[in-house]
Structure formats: C-alpha cells, structure tokens
Short mmCIF file of C-alpha atoms in Angstrom, two decimals:
data_model
loop_
_atom_site.label_atom_id
_atom_site.label_comp_id
_atom_site.label_asym_id
_atom_site.label_seq_id
_atom_site.Cartn_x
_atom_site.Cartn_y
_atom_site.Cartn_z
CA MET A 12 -5.94 -14.07 4.79
CA LEU A 13 -8.79 -16.80 4.98
CA GLN A 14 -7.47 -20.24 4.21
CA ILE A 15 -8.96 -23.76 4.64
CA SER A 16 -6.80 -24.92 7.36
CA TRP A 17 -7.99 -22.08 9.84
CA PHE A 18 -11.61 -22.17 8.34
CA HIS A 19 -12.37 -25.35 10.04
CA LEU A 20 -10.78 -23.93 13.36
CA VAL A 21 -13.48 -20.89 12.98
CA LEU A 22 -16.15 -23.50 12.41
CA ILE A 23 -15.19 -25.17 15.60
CA ILE A 24 -14.85 -21.65 17.67
CA LEU A 25 -18.18 -20.38 16.18
CA LEU A 26 -19.88 -23.66 17.10
CA PHE A 27 -18.32 -23.42 20.50
CA LEU A 28 -19.39 -19.73 20.99
CA PHE A 29 -22.80 -20.20 19.21
CA PRO A 30 -25.20 -19.35 21.95
CA LEU A 31 -23.06 -16.05 22.61
CA ILE A 32 -23.08 -14.95 18.96
CA LEU A 33 -26.85 -15.32 18.87
CA TRP A 34 -27.10 -13.39 21.98
CA LYS A 35 -24.79 -10.33 21.10
CA LYS A 36 -24.85 -10.68 17.05
CA ARG A 37 -25.38 -7.38 15.60
CA SER A 38 -27.03 -7.34 12.14
CA PHE A 39 -28.32 -4.47 10.06
CA LYS A 40 -32.42 -4.28 10.43
CA THR A 41 -32.73 -3.83 6.85
CA SER A 42 -36.51 -2.94 6.10
CA ASN A 43 -38.46 -4.21 3.25
CA TYR A 44 -37.92 -1.07 1.35
CA TYR A 45 -34.28 -1.61 1.38
CA LYS A 46 -32.99 -2.31 -2.34
CA LEU A 47 -29.47 -4.21 -1.35
CA PRO A 48 -27.22 -4.99 -4.03
CA PRO A 49 -27.13 -8.91 -5.26
CA GLY A 50 -25.02 -11.32 -3.87
CA PRO A 51 -24.47 -15.05 -3.26
CA TRP A 52 -26.54 -16.86 -0.79
CA LYS A 53 -24.94 -16.79 2.80
CA PHE A 54 -24.68 -19.55 5.56
CA PRO A 55 -26.18 -18.30 9.01
CA LEU A 56 -23.73 -16.71 11.14
CA ILE A 57 -20.39 -16.94 9.02
CA GLY A 58 -22.25 -15.41 5.86
CA ASN A 59 -20.21 -15.67 2.90
CA LEU A 60 -16.63 -16.53 4.34
CA HIS A 61 -17.02 -19.90 3.02
CA GLN A 62 -16.97 -18.56 -0.33
CA LEU A 63 -13.57 -17.09 0.15
CA ALA A 64 -11.97 -19.78 2.30
CA LEU A 65 -13.00 -22.44 -0.40
CA SER A 66 -12.15 -20.33 -3.41
CA SER A 67 -9.32 -21.61 -5.77
CA SER A 68 -7.85 -18.04 -4.96
CA SER A 69 -8.65 -18.37 -1.31
CA SER A 70 -5.29 -16.50 -0.54
CA LEU A 71 -5.98 -13.92 -3.04
CA PRO A 72 -9.16 -12.16 -2.07
CA HIS A 73 -8.89 -9.61 -4.89
CA ARG A 74 -9.47 -12.56 -7.31
CA SER A 75 -11.73 -14.43 -5.27
CA LEU A 76 -13.83 -11.31 -5.51
CA ARG A 77 -13.49 -10.50 -8.85
CA ASP A 78 -14.58 -13.85 -9.83
CA LEU A 79 -17.67 -13.77 -7.83
CA SER A 80 -18.41 -10.01 -9.20
CA LYS A 81 -18.54 -11.41 -12.86
CA LYS A 82 -21.56 -13.54 -11.66
CA TYR A 83 -23.46 -10.90 -9.20
CA GLY A 84 -22.45 -7.63 -10.82
CA PRO A 85 -20.14 -4.82 -10.11
CA VAL A 86 -22.09 -3.71 -6.98
CA MET A 87 -22.14 -7.06 -4.80
CA LYS A 88 -23.50 -7.55 -1.46
CA LEU A 89 -21.52 -10.15 0.95
CA HIS A 90 -21.66 -10.98 4.61
CA PHE A 91 -18.22 -11.29 6.09
CA GLY A 92 -19.53 -12.97 9.51
CA GLU A 93 -21.81 -10.18 10.77
CA VAL A 94 -20.45 -7.37 8.79
CA LEU A 95 -22.19 -6.10 5.76
CA THR A 96 -19.97 -5.53 2.96
CA VAL A 97 -20.16 -4.21 -0.44
CA VAL A 98 -17.70 -4.82 -3.17
CA ILE A 99 -17.31 -2.60 -5.92
CA SER A 100 -15.80 -3.46 -9.26
CA SER A 101 -16.80 -1.08 -12.25
CA PRO A 102 -15.54 2.50 -12.97
CA GLU A 103 -18.88 3.74 -12.67
CA ALA A 104 -19.61 2.45 -9.03
CA ALA A 105 -16.08 3.24 -8.05
CA LYS A 106 -16.94 6.76 -9.26
CA GLU A 107 -20.05 6.91 -7.11
CA VAL A 108 -18.17 5.90 -3.90
CA LEU A 109 -14.73 8.13 -4.78
CA HIS A 110 -16.66 11.15 -6.02
CA THR A 111 -20.14 11.60 -6.28
CA HIS A 112 -20.80 10.55 -2.39
CA GLU A 113 -17.46 11.11 -1.50
CA LEU A 114 -18.09 12.88 1.64
CA VAL A 115 -20.37 9.78 2.45
CA PHE A 116 -17.66 7.25 2.12
CA ALA A 117 -14.84 9.46 3.86
CA GLN A 118 -14.24 6.89 6.42
CA ARG A 119 -12.32 3.83 6.75
CA PRO A 120 -13.36 0.83 8.52
CA LEU A 121 -11.66 0.43 11.48
CA THR A 122 -10.21 -3.02 11.66
CA LEU A 123 -7.85 -4.43 15.09
CA GLY A 124 -5.05 -3.93 13.11
CA LEU A 125 -5.62 -0.08 12.22
CA GLU A 126 -6.75 0.54 15.90
CA ALA A 127 -3.51 -1.07 17.07
CA MET A 128 -1.63 1.30 14.76
CA SER A 129 -2.78 4.39 16.56
CA PHE A 130 -1.09 5.33 19.83
CA ASP A 131 -3.34 7.92 20.90
CA HIS A 132 -7.08 8.81 19.82
CA PRO A 133 -8.23 9.55 17.38
CA GLY A 134 -5.34 8.24 15.37
CA GLY A 135 -3.17 9.06 12.33
CA LEU A 136 -4.12 9.77 8.87
CA VAL A 137 -4.64 6.17 8.06
CA SER A 138 -6.84 5.09 10.86
CA SER A 139 -8.71 8.34 12.36
CA PRO A 140 -12.30 8.87 11.52
CA TYR A 141 -13.23 11.55 9.04
CA GLY A 142 -13.52 14.93 10.70
CA GLU A 143 -11.96 18.06 11.87
CA TYR A 144 -8.76 16.08 13.51
CA TRP A 145 -8.41 14.03 10.22
CA ARG A 146 -8.60 17.20 8.00
CA GLN A 147 -5.34 18.82 10.29
CA MET A 148 -3.71 15.55 9.71
CA ARG A 149 -4.25 15.51 6.09
CA LYS A 150 -3.07 19.18 5.90
CA ILE A 151 -0.07 18.38 7.73
CA CYS A 152 1.06 15.73 5.45
CA VAL A 153 -0.06 17.60 2.38
CA VAL A 154 1.41 21.30 3.40
CA GLU A 155 4.28 20.29 5.71
CA LEU A 156 5.40 16.68 5.08
CA LEU A 157 4.92 15.84 1.41
CA SER A 158 4.50 19.23 0.01
CA PRO A 159 6.63 19.76 -3.44
CA LYS A 160 9.11 21.80 -1.52
CA ARG A 161 9.73 19.03 1.04
CA VAL A 162 9.83 16.53 -1.59
CA MET A 163 12.33 18.25 -3.38
CA SER A 164 14.53 19.06 -0.42
CA PHE A 165 14.74 15.01 -0.26
CA ARG A 166 15.83 14.64 -3.73
CA SER A 167 19.43 13.96 -2.91
CA VAL A 168 18.66 11.29 -0.27
CA ARG A 169 16.71 9.39 -2.90
CA GLU A 170 19.61 9.86 -5.38
CA GLU A 171 22.05 8.60 -3.06
CA GLN A 172 19.92 5.59 -2.04
CA VAL A 173 19.38 4.58 -5.48
CA TRP A 174 23.23 4.88 -6.24
CA SER A 175 24.20 2.72 -3.43
CA LEU A 176 21.87 0.15 -4.66
CA ILE A 177 23.32 0.46 -8.19
CA GLU A 178 26.83 0.16 -6.60
CA SER A 179 25.79 -3.05 -4.63
CA ILE A 180 24.57 -4.58 -7.76
CA PHE A 181 27.84 -3.87 -9.56
CA MET A 182 29.94 -5.08 -6.81
CA SER A 183 28.28 -8.25 -6.19
CA ARG A 184 28.80 -8.97 -10.30
CA LYS A 185 32.43 -7.52 -10.04
CA SER A 186 33.57 -10.02 -7.42
CA ASN A 187 32.19 -13.03 -9.22
CA SER A 188 33.07 -13.86 -12.53
CA SER A 189 30.39 -16.50 -13.16
CA LEU A 190 27.10 -15.42 -13.72
CA ILE A 191 25.80 -15.53 -9.98
CA ALA A 192 22.28 -14.15 -9.68
CA ILE A 193 21.50 -11.62 -7.08
CA ASN A 194 18.14 -11.51 -4.71
CA PHE A 195 16.46 -8.35 -6.37
CA SER A 196 13.37 -8.52 -4.08
CA GLU A 197 15.59 -8.30 -1.04
CA MET A 198 18.03 -5.64 -2.54
CA ILE A 199 14.81 -3.46 -3.61
CA ILE A 200 13.46 -3.73 -0.07
CA SER A 201 16.73 -2.72 1.81
CA MET A 202 16.81 0.41 -0.55
CA THR A 203 13.41 1.52 0.04
CA ILE A 204 13.59 0.96 3.85
CA ALA A 205 16.89 3.05 3.75
CA THR A 206 15.22 5.96 1.66
CA ILE A 207 12.21 5.81 4.26
CA SER A 208 14.39 5.87 7.14
CA THR A 209 16.63 8.64 6.11
CA VAL A 210 13.61 10.80 5.15
CA VAL A 211 11.80 10.38 8.31
CA TYR A 212 14.59 10.04 10.95
CA GLY A 213 17.50 11.19 9.51
CA LYS A 214 19.47 8.17 9.79
CA LYS A 215 18.80 4.21 10.18
CA CYS A 216 18.27 4.41 13.84
CA LYS A 217 18.87 1.72 16.57
CA GLY A 218 16.30 -0.89 16.44
CA HIS A 219 14.96 -0.05 13.08
CA ASP A 220 15.17 -3.39 11.47
CA GLU A 221 13.22 -4.70 14.50
CA TYR A 222 10.78 -1.83 14.07
CA VAL A 223 10.15 -2.47 10.35
CA SER A 224 9.65 -6.27 11.07
CA SER A 225 7.31 -5.73 13.70
CA LEU A 226 5.36 -2.84 11.76
CA LYS A 227 4.69 -5.56 8.76
CA GLU A 228 3.36 -8.24 11.10
CA LEU A 229 1.29 -5.51 12.70
CA LEU A 230 -0.05 -4.48 9.11
CA THR A 231 -0.96 -7.99 8.23
CA PHE A 232 -3.91 -7.83 10.91
CA SER A 233 -5.06 -4.49 9.15
CA THR A 234 -6.77 -6.13 6.10
CA GLY A 235 -10.11 -6.76 7.86
CA PHE A 236 -10.21 -10.29 7.20
CA THR A 237 -9.50 -11.37 10.66
CA LEU A 238 -11.99 -13.63 12.60
CA ALA A 239 -12.33 -11.08 15.02
CA ASP A 240 -12.91 -8.14 12.40
CA CYS A 241 -15.61 -10.35 10.97
CA PHE A 242 -17.64 -10.51 14.36
CA PRO A 243 -16.90 -7.15 15.90
CA SER A 244 -19.88 -7.36 18.59
CA VAL A 245 -18.08 -10.56 20.06
CA LYS A 246 -15.16 -9.24 21.81
CA LEU A 247 -14.14 -12.54 23.28
CA LEU A 248 -13.00 -13.56 19.94
CA ALA A 249 -10.20 -11.17 19.84
CA HIS A 250 -8.65 -12.91 22.85
CA VAL A 251 -9.96 -16.56 22.03
CA THR A 252 -8.01 -16.21 18.73
CA GLY A 253 -4.81 -14.75 20.43
CA ILE A 254 -5.22 -11.61 18.20
CA LYS A 255 -5.44 -9.09 20.79
CA ALA A 256 -2.58 -10.40 22.76
CA ALA A 257 -0.57 -10.43 19.44
CA LEU A 258 -1.22 -6.79 18.70
CA LYS A 259 -0.58 -5.76 22.22
CA ARG A 260 2.84 -7.28 21.97
CA ILE A 261 3.74 -5.96 18.51
CA ARG A 262 2.60 -2.68 19.50
CA GLN A 263 4.65 -2.43 22.83
CA LYS A 264 7.65 -3.24 20.89
CA ILE A 265 7.15 -0.67 18.46
CA SER A 266 6.33 1.95 21.10
CA LYS A 267 9.54 0.97 22.63
CA ILE A 268 11.60 1.86 19.57
CA LEU A 269 9.83 5.08 18.33
CA ASP A 270 10.09 6.41 22.03
CA ALA A 271 13.46 6.09 21.55
CA ILE A 272 13.86 7.85 18.26
CA VAL A 273 11.35 10.60 19.09
CA ASP A 274 13.34 11.23 22.49
CA GLU A 275 16.69 11.51 20.43
CA HIS A 276 15.34 13.87 18.07
CA LYS A 277 13.82 16.09 20.76
CA GLU A 278 17.20 16.48 22.30
CA LYS A 279 18.73 17.41 18.91
CA ILE A 280 16.32 20.05 18.45
CA LYS A 281 16.66 21.48 21.95
CA HIS A 282 20.48 22.28 21.04
CA THR A 283 20.24 23.60 17.47
CA ARG A 284 19.25 27.59 17.14
CA VAL A 285 16.17 27.51 14.93
CA THR A 286 13.00 28.70 16.41
CA THR A 287 10.05 26.10 17.37
CA ASP A 288 8.01 27.51 14.77
CA GLU A 289 10.53 27.35 11.98
CA THR A 290 11.32 24.42 9.61
CA SER A 291 14.32 23.93 7.75
CA GLU A 292 14.94 22.09 4.70
CA GLU A 293 17.55 20.05 6.19
CA ASP A 294 15.11 18.67 8.67
CA ASP A 295 13.76 15.03 8.55
CA LEU A 296 9.90 14.33 8.90
CA LEU A 297 10.40 13.67 12.48
CA ASP A 298 12.21 17.06 13.17
CA VAL A 299 9.37 18.97 11.36
CA LEU A 300 6.51 17.02 13.29
CA LEU A 301 8.24 17.95 16.61
CA ARG A 302 8.36 21.63 15.50
CA LEU A 303 4.71 21.58 14.67
CA GLN A 304 3.99 20.18 18.15
CA GLN A 305 5.33 23.31 19.42
CA SER A 306 3.26 25.71 17.32
CA SER A 307 0.26 27.55 18.53
CA GLU A 308 -1.22 27.45 14.99
CA LEU A 309 -2.71 23.93 15.23
CA LYS A 310 -6.37 23.30 15.96
CA PHE A 311 -5.68 20.19 17.80
CA GLY A 312 -2.88 19.44 20.07
CA LEU A 313 -0.13 17.23 18.31
CA THR A 314 1.02 14.49 21.09
CA THR A 315 3.84 12.66 21.01
CA ASN A 316 1.76 9.59 20.48
CA HIS A 317 -0.02 11.13 17.59
CA ILE A 318 3.63 12.00 16.08
CA LYS A 319 4.48 8.17 16.61
CA THR A 320 1.44 7.09 14.77
CA VAL A 321 2.00 9.40 11.65
CA ILE A 322 5.62 7.91 11.56
CA MET A 323 4.18 4.24 11.33
CA ASP A 324 1.71 5.65 8.49
CA ILE A 325 4.40 7.02 6.63
CA VAL A 326 6.96 3.94 6.92
CA GLY A 327 4.29 1.18 6.88
CA ALA A 328 2.74 2.85 3.54
CA GLY A 329 5.81 4.44 1.78
CA GLY A 330 8.24 1.75 1.80
CA GLU A 331 5.67 -1.32 1.29
CA THR A 332 4.22 0.37 -1.87
CA THR A 333 7.36 1.51 -3.54
CA ALA A 334 9.19 -1.87 -3.00
CA THR A 335 6.25 -3.94 -4.20
CA ALA A 336 5.57 -1.71 -7.13
CA LEU A 337 9.48 -1.88 -8.32
CA GLU A 338 9.40 -5.71 -7.80
CA TRP A 339 6.65 -6.10 -9.93
CA ALA A 340 7.75 -3.49 -12.77
CA MET A 341 10.98 -5.40 -13.00
CA SER A 342 9.20 -8.77 -13.44
CA GLU A 343 6.99 -7.71 -16.08
CA VAL A 344 9.99 -5.90 -17.92
CA ILE A 345 12.11 -9.43 -17.79
CA ARG A 346 9.29 -11.15 -18.63
CA ASN A 347 8.34 -9.27 -21.75
CA PRO A 348 11.89 -8.80 -23.55
CA ARG A 349 9.89 -6.36 -26.17
CA VAL A 350 9.29 -3.92 -23.49
CA LEU A 351 12.73 -4.57 -21.68
CA GLU A 352 14.42 -3.86 -25.20
CA LYS A 353 12.36 -0.64 -25.76
CA ALA A 354 12.60 0.65 -22.24
CA GLN A 355 16.19 0.48 -22.14
CA ALA A 356 16.63 1.91 -25.73
CA GLU A 357 14.89 5.15 -24.45
CA VAL A 358 16.77 5.40 -21.36
CA ARG A 359 20.19 4.73 -22.77
CA ASN A 360 19.69 7.11 -25.66
CA ALA A 361 18.62 9.80 -23.41
CA LEU A 362 21.17 9.45 -20.80
CA GLU A 363 24.26 8.34 -22.74
CA GLY A 364 27.49 9.38 -21.33
CA LYS A 365 26.18 10.17 -17.72
CA VAL A 366 27.34 7.83 -14.57
CA LYS A 367 25.33 9.33 -11.83
CA ILE A 368 21.60 9.77 -12.93
CA LYS A 369 19.59 12.56 -11.34
CA GLU A 370 15.91 12.61 -10.88
CA VAL A 371 15.64 15.66 -13.45
CA ASP A 372 17.69 13.20 -15.95
CA VAL A 373 14.59 11.09 -15.83
CA GLN A 374 11.45 13.50 -16.21
CA LYS A 375 11.25 13.16 -19.86
CA LEU A 376 11.41 9.38 -20.08
CA HIS A 377 7.70 8.95 -21.27
CA TYR A 378 8.04 5.37 -22.41
CA LEU A 379 9.49 4.40 -18.73
CA GLU A 380 6.53 6.40 -17.26
CA CYS A 381 4.20 4.33 -19.08
CA VAL A 382 5.84 1.41 -18.00
CA ILE A 383 5.41 2.11 -14.23
CA LYS A 384 1.73 3.23 -15.00
CA GLU A 385 1.21 -0.45 -16.50
CA THR A 386 2.60 -2.11 -13.62
CA LEU A 387 0.25 0.13 -11.25
CA ARG A 388 -2.64 -1.35 -13.63
CA LEU A 389 -1.66 -4.97 -13.30
CA HIS A 390 -0.35 -4.95 -10.15
CA PRO A 391 -1.83 -2.04 -7.71
CA PRO A 392 0.35 -2.62 -4.27
CA ALA A 393 -2.98 -2.42 -2.31
CA PRO A 394 -5.58 -4.52 -4.55
CA LEU A 395 -8.65 -3.60 -2.20
CA LEU A 396 -9.41 -0.16 -1.02
CA GLY A 397 -11.67 0.00 2.23
CA ARG A 398 -14.20 2.71 2.84
CA GLU A 399 -17.23 2.53 5.17
CA SER A 400 -20.69 4.46 4.82
CA ARG A 401 -21.05 7.57 7.30
CA GLU A 402 -24.82 7.42 6.48
CA ARG A 403 -27.49 5.59 4.40
CA CYS A 404 -26.62 6.06 0.65
CA GLN A 405 -27.35 4.70 -2.85
CA ILE A 406 -25.05 3.36 -5.20
CA LEU A 407 -25.97 2.85 -8.76
CA GLY A 408 -29.68 2.57 -7.29
CA PHE A 409 -29.03 0.06 -4.54
CA ASP A 410 -29.32 1.18 -1.24
CA ILE A 411 -26.29 1.22 0.97
CA PRO A 412 -27.15 1.11 4.79
CA TYR A 413 -25.22 3.24 7.44
CA LYS A 414 -21.97 1.73 8.49
CA THR A 415 -21.69 -0.66 5.56
CA LYS A 416 -18.03 -1.64 4.83
CA ILE A 417 -17.13 -0.75 1.17
CA VAL A 418 -14.33 -2.71 -0.63
CA ILE A 419 -13.35 -1.25 -4.13
CA ASN A 420 -11.64 -4.08 -5.93
CA ALA A 421 -8.78 -1.56 -7.72
CA TRP A 422 -7.02 -4.67 -9.00
CA ALA A 423 -10.30 -5.89 -10.66
CA LEU A 424 -10.84 -2.42 -12.15
CA GLY A 425 -7.34 -2.48 -13.87
CA ARG A 426 -8.07 -6.02 -15.39
CA ASP A 427 -11.62 -5.41 -16.55
CA PRO A 428 -11.75 -6.36 -20.52
CA GLY A 429 -14.51 -4.24 -21.06
CA ILE A 430 -12.35 -1.18 -20.22
CA TRP A 431 -8.87 -2.37 -21.45
CA ASP A 432 -7.76 -4.07 -24.46
CA ASN A 433 -5.90 -6.97 -23.68
CA ALA A 434 -6.36 -6.66 -20.12
CA ASP A 435 -4.07 -9.06 -18.84
CA CYS A 436 -1.28 -8.19 -21.14
CA PHE A 437 1.52 -5.93 -20.32
CA GLU A 438 1.68 -3.25 -22.78
CA PRO A 439 2.89 0.00 -21.65
CA GLU A 440 2.04 1.43 -25.06
CA ARG A 441 -1.74 1.97 -24.06
CA PHE A 442 -0.45 4.80 -22.01
CA LEU A 443 1.37 6.63 -24.64
CA ASP A 444 -1.46 8.80 -26.16
CA SER A 445 -3.85 8.36 -23.06
CA SER A 446 -4.94 11.08 -20.59
CA VAL A 447 -5.30 8.54 -17.66
CA ASP A 448 -3.12 9.46 -14.58
CA LEU A 449 -2.65 8.79 -11.07
CA LYS A 450 -4.56 11.82 -9.94
CA GLY A 451 -7.59 9.80 -8.95
CA THR A 452 -10.13 11.29 -11.66
CA ASP A 453 -10.06 8.17 -13.86
CA PHE A 454 -11.85 5.69 -11.74
CA GLU A 455 -10.71 2.63 -14.05
CA PHE A 456 -7.40 3.31 -12.69
CA VAL A 457 -7.02 3.74 -9.00
CA PRO A 458 -3.80 2.16 -7.66
CA PHE A 459 -3.61 4.94 -4.90
CA GLY A 460 -7.38 5.49 -4.47
CA ALA A 461 -8.96 8.70 -5.08
CA GLY A 462 -10.56 11.68 -3.34
CA ARG A 463 -10.01 12.91 0.13
CA ARG A 464 -8.22 9.31 1.39
CA MET A 465 -6.27 9.11 -1.54
CA CYS A 466 -2.42 8.45 -0.90
CA PRO A 467 -0.62 11.72 -0.34
CA GLY A 468 2.65 10.01 -0.85
CA ILE A 469 2.58 9.90 -4.61
CA PRO A 470 4.78 13.08 -5.22
CA PHE A 471 7.57 11.41 -3.32
CA SER A 472 7.39 7.78 -4.36
CA PHE A 473 6.64 7.94 -8.24
CA PRO A 474 9.72 9.86 -8.94
CA ASN A 475 11.64 7.40 -6.84
CA MET A 476 10.23 4.43 -8.89
CA GLU A 477 11.24 6.20 -12.17
CA LEU A 478 14.73 6.86 -10.84
CA VAL A 479 15.36 3.45 -9.74
CA LEU A 480 13.98 1.70 -12.90
CA ALA A 481 15.74 4.14 -14.98
CA GLN A 482 19.07 3.30 -13.33
CA LEU A 483 18.61 -0.05 -13.28
CA LEU A 484 17.84 -0.40 -17.17
CA TYR A 485 20.52 2.07 -17.64
CA HIS A 486 23.41 0.50 -15.98
CA PHE A 487 22.68 -3.22 -16.43
CA ASP A 488 21.42 -6.02 -19.01
CA TRP A 489 19.48 -8.40 -17.15
CA GLN A 490 18.44 -12.30 -17.50
CA LEU A 491 17.13 -15.06 -15.53
CA PRO A 492 19.50 -17.59 -13.80
CA ASN A 493 20.54 -20.70 -15.45
CA GLY A 494 19.29 -19.63 -18.57
CA GLY A 495 15.86 -19.51 -17.90
CA LYS A 496 13.17 -18.28 -20.42
CA MET A 497 12.05 -14.89 -19.60
CA GLU A 498 8.75 -15.25 -20.86
CA GLU A 499 8.08 -18.10 -18.39
CA LEU A 500 9.11 -16.07 -15.30
CA ASP A 501 6.80 -17.16 -12.22
CA MET A 502 4.27 -14.41 -11.52
CA SER A 503 2.59 -15.88 -8.79
CA GLU A 504 1.32 -13.30 -6.00
CA GLU A 505 0.98 -13.30 -2.21
CA TYR A 506 -1.35 -11.19 -0.25
CA LYS A 507 -0.23 -10.00 2.79
CA VAL A 508 0.53 -6.14 3.71
CA SER A 509 0.20 -5.57 0.08
CA CYS A 510 -0.20 -7.99 -2.90
CA ARG A 511 3.57 -8.91 -3.64
CA ARG A 512 5.49 -11.56 -5.65
CA ARG A 513 5.10 -14.89 -3.62
CA ASN A 514 8.62 -16.01 -4.32
CA ASP A 515 11.50 -13.53 -4.25
CA LEU A 516 12.83 -12.38 -7.66
CA TYR A 517 16.56 -13.62 -8.68
CA LEU A 518 18.05 -12.17 -11.67
CA VAL A 519 21.42 -11.74 -13.23
CA ALA A 520 22.91 -8.45 -14.13
CA THR A 521 25.31 -7.61 -16.24
CA PRO A 522 27.03 -4.16 -16.04
CA VAL A 523 26.96 -2.51 -19.40
CA MET A 524 27.46 1.40 -18.67
CA PRO A 525 30.29 3.51 -16.90
CA PHE A 526 30.83 3.52 -13.12
CA ILE A 527 33.03 5.66 -10.80
CA ASN A 528 35.53 3.46 -9.38
#
C-alpha cells in the first residue's frame, strides 16, 4: 500500500525519470464535451497519489477513499499516476456498474500482480479478459468445480477439518491447567488452508506451505497500487522498483511446486479405470480439471498452465476470504457480549446433546447466519472491487471514458449511515427480517461482488463459515487473556491480500460441551 516512507522514494524516482515520463506519458484525451465525475485537485504526474499517501488512513485505502467521497460524492474521479480511476461509493452507482452496464464493466484491470498469476494467456477466471475464453472458465468453475453436487461431495472434508480445529483447541486447553491463550488467527488460517488443500489436491502436498506463503506474497502485488501499476506506460518502472524481478522469482517458485503437484495427479489418473471424460465424486478439483483437459467438448483447449492458474485462483481467493471472515466474525462476537450470549444460546439449544456437528445441523441457525452477514457488512474481505470500462459509458450522468479503472468501495457501502441504522455498530438483528442477501442483487451489500464477475465460491465458503462458528460457540466459552474487557478488544485493520486484523486474535477457550475421547 501507499506509505509516506516510500512516497518520498516515489517522488525521487519520478523526478529522475521526468523526461521519460513526459515523453511516454499516456493520458485520456478528454474532449470538452466529456462530463467527468468530480474529484480533488491533482498534482502533475503523480495525480492524487499524495492524497492517499498523506491520509491519516494511508495504509487503509478503503477508508481514505470513503473520506474523500464524503466531500466529492458517490461517483468520484481520481488519478493514480496516469491511471484515471472512478471510485463508486453508493448503491445507486454500484448498480449502474454491476447491473445496468454490467457488460461494459465486465473486465478487471490487469495489474502486474494479476498478470503474474497467469501461467498462460489469457489466464484464469480472475485475470482473463471478458470474452469467450472467460465464459468457458466461468462455466467450468460453476458447473464442474463448484456445482451444488460437487460442493456437497466435499462436505465430509469440511466437517473433518473443522472437527480437527475443535480437537486442537480442546487439547491445548486440556494440557494446560491455567488459562493459556491460543492464537485463534493462526489456528483459523491453518484450518482453512488444510480444507482448501484437501479439496483442491486431495492432501497437503510437498512444498504446500512454501506455495501458500509465495502465493500470499504474489497477491499483495495485485491491488493495483504499486508504482509500476500507476504508470503502466513507463515499463522501466517495473524494473527500477524491483517489482518485475520479485514477481518473476515468486512465480517461478510457485510454478515449480505446482508442476510437481500436477504431474503426481496425472500419474494417479493414468492408473485409474475411470475414463477421461468421466469424473467421480471422490475426485479432488485438480482431478476434475485434468479429466476436463482430455475432453473434446471444450471450445478452448485447457493447457496445464491454465490448470495451474485456476488452482492459484481457488487457493488464493478461497482460503484468504474464509479465514479473514471468520477472524472478524469471532472478533466482533467477542467484542459484543450480548451477541455472543444470544448466538451461543441459539446454537446450544438447537444442537444440545450432539458431539460432532454436521453441516446439516447448522442450516436452520438463523441468528448465526445473521452474525456472519453482519460481519461481512462491516468487514468485507475484499473492501475494494476492481473493474475496467470496455467502452465509453455513463454512470449517474457522468461520462466514463474507455479503459477507465473502476473501484467499488464495498466497505463504504456497508457502512453508509444513509442506508444502515447505527452503521458502525455490530447488530446482527438487522438481518433477521431482511431480504438482503449475498446473491449480488442488493447493491448496498456486495462483500463478494455482483454480476458476471461475482465470486463463484460462495456456496462452498459460506456453509464452511457457519459450521466453524457454530462449533466454536457450541463447544467453548470464550474470553480475552488476562481478564481483558471484551468491549475493548483492538479491532485495528491491515490491508494486504485482504483486509485482515492488524494483530493476531488471542483468546482463552473453556470447554463446556461433550467431546469424544
């Protein structure tokens, strides 16, 4: 993210490259009849980068952009270097982008990070441009990888991994008579990674920890706020800043690990009796992709590099989103004892006497569902949703030129006091009698996006979040270490791959429900 320390470095680099930038600088040649959205005054060359870098929330762009939009409106123009960017901060404007003119904005801006996540043109579901190839990849994800039947086939995987989490918390408490705090954040991340690994590969493969670490590092470059992304016409910047070399190093490391995983699965498929056009419920997602690779029904061939890219999309998005949401859900529940008491009462009354809880057991826990929705309202894992205009268009009467970068501030939408009562308060009850859901049709609430580019993994991740939270509240009572006041829990944010807690969440768990010895 933009920080004052490297902002000074940016200025030095820009001054050094000033003649080159003037020569190569690409700008939108907007005619006098263009009615662009309002926005703050910009500096030559750097545009509005200084306003993000010098903001009190400089490391949290969703907050900085929300503060600016209060002054300049829900459709606001900014220049990040040479990149014209329009920030969307109201449901009406979001609907224009995600629904009314959905096809115009069906493209994602291609950052250096996203480009590096693609091993073969035109990329995976996240990075590929909108078109026939993208539609094929979307269909593969929705119909083959994340269909209701396929998601159901992995139910036992999710249940086993959640039970392993519960057992590990129980054993850590059992081995210590004193109230020793556990690192809840670390445990949740480990559980979600293990779940995604089993679903995608069938097991935790050799080199997986290094792969996940490298993937997180790669994803930090995908936000579009790097210096090279702000000046795409000056190719030299990607080399001068070291971004190009870093991305190449990370990509090569990931590629080597994935090659080994794919080769192992190819050998396994060779020795099975299942035909290449047939998939089994026992297949992991990589097996499914490799069998599809042999299919004659695909319009575009599915190369091994395409498969590696899809794997990165799933692991990168799936694990991070679920872990972040669960971390914030537990933080909010702990900080609000009234909600904790109410959620625990619902779970324990409905599931009394059970030991190992199944997904089917939690489907009717309505208040728990509201707790997760309220968490996603206040803490969308991806607070800024990126799009790019494929042609000239209008949003609420303002002209949007071709190739304009669009940033939908999902975080600001979820905290708009004009839409939500007590917008900054954690009140799950607001969803009890509300028709607002996660399907992308309510534009004041888009934690997973909407339209064609909406996250396809909701049917997998949401039930998993419900199951984890239900078991945590059912089996344990919770408190802060050293008798800390729950209402004073630190809720500071950190924006990297997603918007997570700045500091890990440490909690004391006391078992209260039966366990299998």
